[in-house]
């Protein structure tokens, strides 16, 4: 896959930028494939499975790029004291 990245970077960038400009997320990226994973027990019993959803790679990549962008903005607006679930923050309650 790495040998394709130089060829794919421009088309993917154009798709991402168009999606941001048009405020749309392609429907095809919302489709997931559900895979049943056996937890334990009898494989013939449906209750012993848990569903795992696999989203498209482009959808996940787009989401992570947008999250990084808005995460920076939220960190400058929201105090850590107001929200305890920011990454890389100690999980100690304020006393």
PDB file of N, CA and C in Angstrom, residues 24-94:
ATOM      1  N   UNK A  24     -20.401  17.876   3.531  1.00  0.00           N
ATOM      2  CA  UNK A  24     -21.029  16.571   3.313  1.00  0.00           C
ATOM      3  C   UNK A  24     -20.027  15.466   3.594  1.00  0.00           C
ATOM      4  N   UNK A  25     -20.555  14.344   3.999  1.00  0.00           N
ATOM      5  CA  UNK A  25     -19.754  13.157   4.260  1.00  0.00           C
ATOM      6  C   UNK A  25     -20.298  12.077   3.345  1.00  0.00           C
ATOM      7  N   UNK A  26     -19.495  11.567   2.422  1.00  0.00           N
ATOM      8  CA  UNK A  26     -20.015  10.600   1.451  1.00  0.00           C
ATOM      9  C   UNK A  26     -20.716   9.409   2.112  1.00  0.00           C
ATOM     10  N   UNK A  27     -21.885   9.079   1.623  1.00  0.00           N
ATOM     11  CA  UNK A  27     -22.684   7.993   2.194  1.00  0.00           C
ATOM     12  C   UNK A  27     -21.946   6.665   2.190  1.00  0.00           C
ATOM     13  N   UNK A  28     -21.149   6.437   1.183  1.00  0.00           N
ATOM     14  CA  UNK A  28     -20.429   5.171   1.085  1.00  0.00           C
ATOM     15  C   UNK A  28     -19.461   4.999   2.259  1.00  0.00           C
ATOM     16  N   UNK A  29     -18.977   6.101   2.833  1.00  0.00           N
ATOM     17  CA  UNK A  29     -18.059   6.018   3.962  1.00  0.00           C
ATOM     18  C   UNK A  29     -18.795   5.682   5.264  1.00  0.00           C
ATOM     19  N   UNK A  30     -20.109   5.805   5.257  1.00  0.00           N
ATOM     20  CA  UNK A  30     -20.904   5.513   6.454  1.00  0.00           C
ATOM     21  C   UNK A  30     -21.282   4.039   6.550  1.00  0.00           C
ATOM     22  N   UNK A  31     -21.111   3.306   5.490  1.00  0.00           N
ATOM     23  CA  UNK A  31     -21.483   1.897   5.467  1.00  0.00           C
ATOM     24  C   UNK A  31     -20.413   1.088   6.185  1.00  0.00           C
ATOM     25  N   UNK A  32     -20.855   0.231   7.083  1.00  0.00           N
ATOM     26  CA  UNK A  32     -19.899  -0.602   7.809  1.00  0.00           C
ATOM     27  C   UNK A  32     -20.181  -2.077   7.554  1.00  0.00           C
ATOM     28  N   UNK A  33     -19.167  -2.855   7.758  1.00  0.00           N
ATOM     29  CA  UNK A  33     -19.308  -4.303   7.652  1.00  0.00           C
ATOM     30  C   UNK A  33     -19.249  -4.845   9.074  1.00  0.00           C
ATOM     31  N   UNK A  34     -20.268  -5.576   9.467  1.00  0.00           N
ATOM     32  CA  UNK A  34     -20.338  -6.117  10.822  1.00  0.00           C
ATOM     33  C   UNK A  34     -19.830  -7.555  10.809  1.00  0.00           C
ATOM     34  N   UNK A  35     -18.868  -7.824  11.679  1.00  0.00           N
ATOM     35  CA  UNK A  35     -18.290  -9.156  11.796  1.00  0.00           C
ATOM     36  C   UNK A  35     -18.593  -9.697  13.186  1.00  0.00           C
ATOM     37  N   UNK A  36     -19.216 -10.863  13.284  1.00  0.00           N
ATOM     38  CA  UNK A  36     -19.455 -11.441  14.612  1.00  0.00           C
ATOM     39  C   UNK A  36     -18.179 -12.073  15.159  1.00  0.00           C
ATOM     40  N   UNK A  37     -17.843 -11.747  16.398  1.00  0.00           N
ATOM     41  CA  UNK A  37     -16.658 -12.285  17.064  1.00  0.00           C
ATOM     42  C   UNK A  37     -17.120 -13.120  18.256  1.00  0.00           C
ATOM     43  N   UNK A  38     -16.678 -14.350  18.318  1.00  0.00           N
ATOM     44  CA  UNK A  38     -17.049 -15.238  19.418  1.00  0.00           C
ATOM     45  C   UNK A  38     -16.403 -14.762  20.715  1.00  0.00           C
ATOM     46  N   UNK A  39     -17.232 -14.526  21.746  1.00  0.00           N
ATOM     47  CA  UNK A  39     -16.713 -14.139  23.060  1.00  0.00           C
ATOM     48  C   UNK A  39     -16.185 -15.377  23.767  1.00  0.00           C
ATOM     49  N   UNK A  40     -17.057 -16.302  24.001  1.00  0.00           N
ATOM     50  CA  UNK A  40     -16.698 -17.584  24.623  1.00  0.00           C
ATOM     51  C   UNK A  40     -17.936 -18.460  24.607  1.00  0.00           C
ATOM     52  N   UNK A  41     -17.747 -19.708  24.869  1.00  0.00           N
ATOM     53  CA  UNK A  41     -18.877 -20.620  24.946  1.00  0.00           C
ATOM     54  C   UNK A  41     -19.163 -21.321  23.636  1.00  0.00           C
ATOM     55  N   UNK A  42     -20.383 -21.759  23.512  1.00  0.00           N
ATOM     56  CA  UNK A  42     -20.831 -22.544  22.369  1.00  0.00           C
ATOM     57  C   UNK A  42     -20.932 -21.667  21.118  1.00  0.00           C
ATOM     58  N   UNK A  43     -20.179 -21.996  20.065  1.00  0.00           N
ATOM     59  CA  UNK A  43     -20.239 -21.193  18.834  1.00  0.00           C
ATOM     60  C   UNK A  43     -21.593 -21.256  18.123  1.00  0.00           C
ATOM     61  N   UNK A  44     -22.425 -22.227  18.461  1.00  0.00           N
ATOM     62  CA  UNK A  44     -23.739 -22.342  17.838  1.00  0.00           C
ATOM     63  C   UNK A  44     -24.756 -21.382  18.461  1.00  0.00           C
ATOM     64  N   UNK A  45     -24.433 -20.810  19.616  1.00  0.00           N
ATOM     65  CA  UNK A  45     -25.340 -19.891  20.311  1.00  0.00           C
ATOM     66  C   UNK A  45     -25.025 -18.452  19.908  1.00  0.00           C
ATOM     67  N   UNK A  46     -25.988 -17.792  19.317  1.00  0.00           N
ATOM     68  CA  UNK A  46     -25.821 -16.419  18.831  1.00  0.00           C
ATOM     69  C   UNK A  46     -25.473 -15.454  19.962  1.00  0.00           C
ATOM     70  N   UNK A  47     -25.923 -15.735  21.170  1.00  0.00           N
ATOM     71  CA  UNK A  47     -25.668 -14.851  22.314  1.00  0.00           C
ATOM     72  C   UNK A  47     -24.187 -14.787  22.687  1.00  0.00           C
ATOM     73  N   UNK A  48     -23.398 -15.735  22.202  1.00  0.00           N
ATOM     74  CA  UNK A  48     -21.981 -15.771  22.548  1.00  0.00           C
ATOM     75  C   UNK A  48     -21.108 -14.952  21.596  1.00  0.00           C
ATOM     76  N   UNK A  49     -21.736 -14.161  20.759  1.00  0.00           N
ATOM     77  CA  UNK A  49     -20.996 -13.348  19.796  1.00  0.00           C
ATOM     78  C   UNK A  49     -21.188 -11.868  20.101  1.00  0.00           C
ATOM     79  N   UNK A  50     -20.189 -11.087  19.767  1.00  0.00           N
ATOM     80  CA  UNK A  50     -20.325  -9.622  19.846  1.00  0.00           C
ATOM     81  C   UNK A  50     -20.039  -9.049  18.465  1.00  0.00           C
ATOM     82  N   UNK A  51     -20.758  -8.006  18.091  1.00  0.00           N
ATOM     83  CA  UNK A  51     -20.558  -7.433  16.756  1.00  0.00           C
ATOM     84  C   UNK A  51     -19.384  -6.454  16.735  1.00  0.00           C
ATOM     85  N   UNK A  52     -18.596  -6.516  15.705  1.00  0.00           N
ATOM     86  CA  UNK A  52     -17.513  -5.561  15.460  1.00  0.00           C
ATOM     87  C   UNK A  52     -17.809  -4.894  14.125  1.00  0.00           C
ATOM     88  N   UNK A  53     -17.879  -3.570  14.115  1.00  0.00           N
ATOM     89  CA  UNK A  53     -18.159  -2.827  12.885  1.00  0.00           C
ATOM     90  C   UNK A  53     -16.864  -2.319  12.281  1.00  0.00           C
ATOM     91  N   UNK A  54     -16.647  -2.640  11.025  1.00  0.00           N
ATOM     92  CA  UNK A  54     -15.492  -2.140  10.281  1.00  0.00           C
ATOM     93  C   UNK A  54     -15.958  -1.040   9.337  1.00  0.00           C
ATOM     94  N   UNK A  55     -15.478   0.170   9.585  1.00  0.00           N
ATOM     95  CA  UNK A  55     -15.805   1.292   8.711  1.00  0.00           C
ATOM     96  C   UNK A  55     -14.753   1.391   7.618  1.00  0.00           C
ATOM     97  N   UNK A  56     -15.067   2.145   6.578  1.00  0.00           N
ATOM     98  CA  UNK A  56     -14.123   2.290   5.480  1.00  0.00           C
ATOM     99  C   UNK A  56     -12.874   3.047   5.942  1.00  0.00           C
ATOM    100  N   UNK A  57     -11.754   2.723   5.329  1.00  0.00           N
ATOM    101  CA  UNK A  57     -10.492   3.371   5.666  1.00  0.00           C
ATOM    102  C   UNK A  57     -10.567   4.878   5.419  1.00  0.00           C
ATOM    103  N   UNK A  58     -11.132   5.289   4.285  1.00  0.00           N
ATOM    104  CA  UNK A  58     -11.209   6.721   3.978  1.00  0.00           C
ATOM    105  C   UNK A  58     -12.082   7.456   4.989  1.00  0.00           C
ATOM    106  N   UNK A  59     -13.170   6.833   5.411  1.00  0.00           N
ATOM    107  CA  UNK A  59     -14.031   7.447   6.415  1.00  0.00           C
ATOM    108  C   UNK A  59     -13.318   7.640   7.740  1.00  0.00           C
ATOM    109  N   UNK A  60     -12.562   6.628   8.154  1.00  0.00           N
ATOM    110  CA  UNK A  60     -11.808   6.728   9.409  1.00  0.00           C
ATOM    111  C   UNK A  60     -10.703   7.772   9.307  1.00  0.00           C
ATOM    112  N   UNK A  61     -10.020   7.806   8.178  1.00  0.00           N
ATOM    113  CA  UNK A  61      -8.948   8.776   7.974  1.00  0.00           C
ATOM    114  C   UNK A  61      -9.500  10.198   7.998  1.00  0.00           C
ATOM    115  N   UNK A  62     -10.589  10.430   7.280  1.00  0.00           N
ATOM    116  CA  UNK A  62     -11.226  11.743   7.252  1.00  0.00           C
ATOM    117  C   UNK A  62     -11.642  12.163   8.661  1.00  0.00           C
ATOM    118  N   UNK A  63     -12.264  11.245   9.387  1.00  0.00           N
ATOM    119  CA  UNK A  63     -12.713  11.538  10.744  1.00  0.00           C
ATOM    120  C   UNK A  63     -11.549  11.903  11.651  1.00  0.00           C
ATOM    121  N   UNK A  64     -10.438  11.181  11.553  1.00  0.00           N
ATOM    122  CA  UNK A  64      -9.298  11.472  12.421  1.00  0.00           C
ATOM    123  C   UNK A  64      -8.665  12.823  12.092  1.00  0.00           C
ATOM    124  N   UNK A  65      -8.636  13.193  10.817  1.00  0.00           N
ATOM    125  CA  UNK A  65      -8.090  14.494  10.429  1.00  0.00           C
ATOM    126  C   UNK A  65      -8.964  15.623  10.960  1.00  0.00           C
ATOM    127  N   UNK A  66     -10.276  15.487  10.798  1.00  0.00           N
ATOM    128  CA  UNK A  66     -11.198  16.520  11.291  1.00  0.00           C
ATOM    129  C   UNK A  66     -11.135  16.595  12.817  1.00  0.00           C
ATOM    130  N   UNK A  67     -11.068  15.440  13.479  1.00  0.00           N
ATOM    131  CA  UNK A  67     -10.997  15.434  14.942  1.00  0.00           C
ATOM    132  C   UNK A  67      -9.754  16.161  15.444  1.00  0.00           C
ATOM    133  N   UNK A  68      -8.615  15.917  14.820  1.00  0.00           N
ATOM    134  CA  UNK A  68      -7.389  16.612  15.231  1.00  0.00           C
ATOM    135  C   UNK A  68      -7.541  18.114  15.090  1.00  0.00           C
ATOM    136  N   UNK A  69      -8.211  18.528  14.039  1.00  0.00           N
ATOM    137  CA  UNK A  69      -8.391  19.962  13.780  1.00  0.00           C
ATOM    138  C   UNK A  69      -9.311  20.613  14.819  1.00  0.00           C
ATOM    139  N   UNK A  70     -10.459  19.988  15.095  1.00  0.00           N
ATOM    140  CA  UNK A  70     -11.394  20.600  16.043  1.00  0.00           C
ATOM    141  C   UNK A  70     -10.942  20.392  17.477  1.00  0.00           C
ATOM    142  N   UNK A  71     -10.175  19.328  17.732  1.00  0.00           N
ATOM    143  CA  UNK A  71      -9.682  19.076  19.082  1.00  0.00           C
ATOM    144  C   UNK A  71      -8.799  20.225  19.550  1.00  0.00           C
ATOM    145  N   UNK A  72      -7.957  20.743  18.674  1.00  0.00           N
ATOM    146  CA  UNK A  72      -7.101  21.879  19.027  1.00  0.00           C
ATOM    147  C   UNK A  72      -7.944  23.091  19.403  1.00  0.00           C
ATOM    148  N   UNK A  73      -9.022  23.329  18.666  1.00  0.00           N
ATOM    149  CA  UNK A  73      -9.880  24.468  18.958  1.00  0.00           C
ATOM    150  C   UNK A  73     -10.583  24.304  20.306  1.00  0.00           C
ATOM    151  N   UNK A  74     -11.040  23.086  20.601  1.00  0.00           N
ATOM    152  CA  UNK A  74     -11.716  22.858  21.872  1.00  0.00           C
ATOM    153  C   UNK A  74     -10.763  23.002  23.053  1.00  0.00           C
ATOM    154  N   UNK A  75      -9.526  22.588  22.880  1.00  0.00           N
ATOM    155  CA  UNK A  75      -8.566  22.720  23.976  1.00  0.00           C
ATOM    156  C   UNK A  75      -8.304  24.183  24.315  1.00  0.00           C
ATOM    157  N   UNK A  76      -8.424  25.070  23.344  1.00  0.00           N
ATOM    158  CA  UNK A  76      -8.203  26.490  23.625  1.00  0.00           C
ATOM    159  C   UNK A  76      -9.442  27.147  24.234  1.00  0.00           C
ATOM    160  N   UNK A  77     -10.604  26.506  24.107  1.00  0.00           N
ATOM    161  CA  UNK A  77     -11.853  27.083  24.608  1.00  0.00           C
ATOM    162  C   UNK A  77     -12.274  26.471  25.941  1.00  0.00           C
ATOM    163  N   UNK A  78     -12.186  25.149  26.043  1.00  0.00           N
ATOM    164  CA  UNK A  78     -12.679  24.436  27.223  1.00  0.00           C
ATOM    165  C   UNK A  78     -11.529  24.169  28.181  1.00  0.00           C
ATOM    166  N   UNK A  79     -11.735  24.529  29.418  1.00  0.00           N
ATOM    167  CA  UNK A  79     -10.744  24.285  30.451  1.00  0.00           C
ATOM    168  C   UNK A  79     -10.727  22.801  30.809  1.00  0.00           C
ATOM    169  N   UNK A  80      -9.556  22.283  31.140  1.00  0.00           N
ATOM    170  CA  UNK A  80      -9.442  20.888  31.574  1.00  0.00           C
ATOM    171  C   UNK A  80     -10.259  20.674  32.844  1.00  0.00           C
ATOM    172  N   UNK A  81     -10.399  21.725  33.653  1.00  0.00           N
ATOM    173  CA  UNK A  81     -11.197  21.612  34.873  1.00  0.00           C
ATOM    174  C   UNK A  81     -12.673  21.424  34.564  1.00  0.00           C
ATOM    175  N   UNK A  82     -13.114  21.835  33.374  1.00  0.00           N
ATOM    176  CA  UNK A  82     -14.506  21.691  32.986  1.00  0.00           C
ATOM    177  C   UNK A  82     -14.794  20.332  32.345  1.00  0.00           C
ATOM    178  N   UNK A  83     -13.767  19.697  31.853  1.00  0.00           N
ATOM    179  CA  UNK A  83     -13.971  18.448  31.133  1.00  0.00           C
ATOM    180  C   UNK A  83     -12.831  17.502  31.468  1.00  0.00           C
ATOM    181  N   UNK A  84     -13.139  16.364  32.031  1.00  0.00           N
ATOM    182  CA  UNK A  84     -12.105  15.457  32.496  1.00  0.00           C
ATOM    183  C   UNK A  84     -11.702  14.365  31.530  1.00  0.00           C
ATOM    184  N   UNK A  85     -12.149  14.431  30.290  1.00  0.00           N
ATOM    185  CA  UNK A  85     -11.886  13.333  29.372  1.00  0.00           C
ATOM    186  C   UNK A  85     -10.996  13.703  28.202  1.00  0.00           C
ATOM    187  N   UNK A  86     -10.192  14.737  28.343  1.00  0.00           N
ATOM    188  CA  UNK A  86      -9.228  15.051  27.294  1.00  0.00           C
ATOM    189  C   UNK A  86      -8.094  14.045  27.335  1.00  0.00           C
ATOM    190  N   UNK A  87      -7.555  13.678  26.195  1.00  0.00           N
ATOM    191  CA  UNK A  87      -6.434  12.732  26.195  1.00  0.00           C
ATOM    192  C   UNK A  87      -5.213  13.303  26.908  1.00  0.00           C
ATOM    193  N   UNK A  88      -4.417  12.413  27.473  1.00  0.00           N
ATOM    194  CA  UNK A  88      -3.174  12.754  28.152  1.00  0.00           C
ATOM    195  C   UNK A  88      -3.357  13.639  29.371  1.00  0.00           C
ATOM    196  N   UNK A  89      -4.503  13.543  30.001  1.00  0.00           N
ATOM    197  CA  UNK A  89      -4.765  14.300  31.225  1.00  0.00           C
ATOM    198  C   UNK A  89      -4.840  13.314  32.385  1.00  0.00           C
ATOM    199  N   UNK A  90      -4.329  13.674  33.539  1.00  0.00           N
ATOM    200  CA  UNK A  90      -4.426  12.764  34.699  1.00  0.00           C
ATOM    201  C   UNK A  90      -5.875  12.571  35.098  1.00  0.00           C
ATOM    202  N   UNK A  91      -6.198  11.384  35.547  1.00  0.00           N
ATOM    203  CA  UNK A  91      -7.573  11.055  35.950  1.00  0.00           C
ATOM    204  C   UNK A  91      -7.771  11.255  37.456  1.00  0.00           C
ATOM    205  N   UNK A  92      -7.311  12.350  37.957  1.00  0.00           N
ATOM    206  CA  UNK A  92      -7.482  12.637  39.374  1.00  0.00           C
ATOM    207  C   UNK A  92      -8.600  13.630  39.546  1.00  0.00           C
ATOM    208  N   UNK A  93      -9.520  13.353  40.449  1.00  0.00           N
ATOM    209  CA  UNK A  93     -10.616  14.305  40.680  1.00  0.00           C
ATOM    210  C   UNK A  93     -10.110  15.548  41.399  1.00  0.00           C
ATOM    211  N   UNK A  94     -10.774  16.672  41.110  1.00  0.00           N
ATOM    212  CA  UNK A  94     -10.435  17.922  41.806  1.00  0.00           C
ATOM    213  C   UNK A  94     -10.962  17.844  43.223  1.00  0.00           C
TER     214      UNK A  94
END
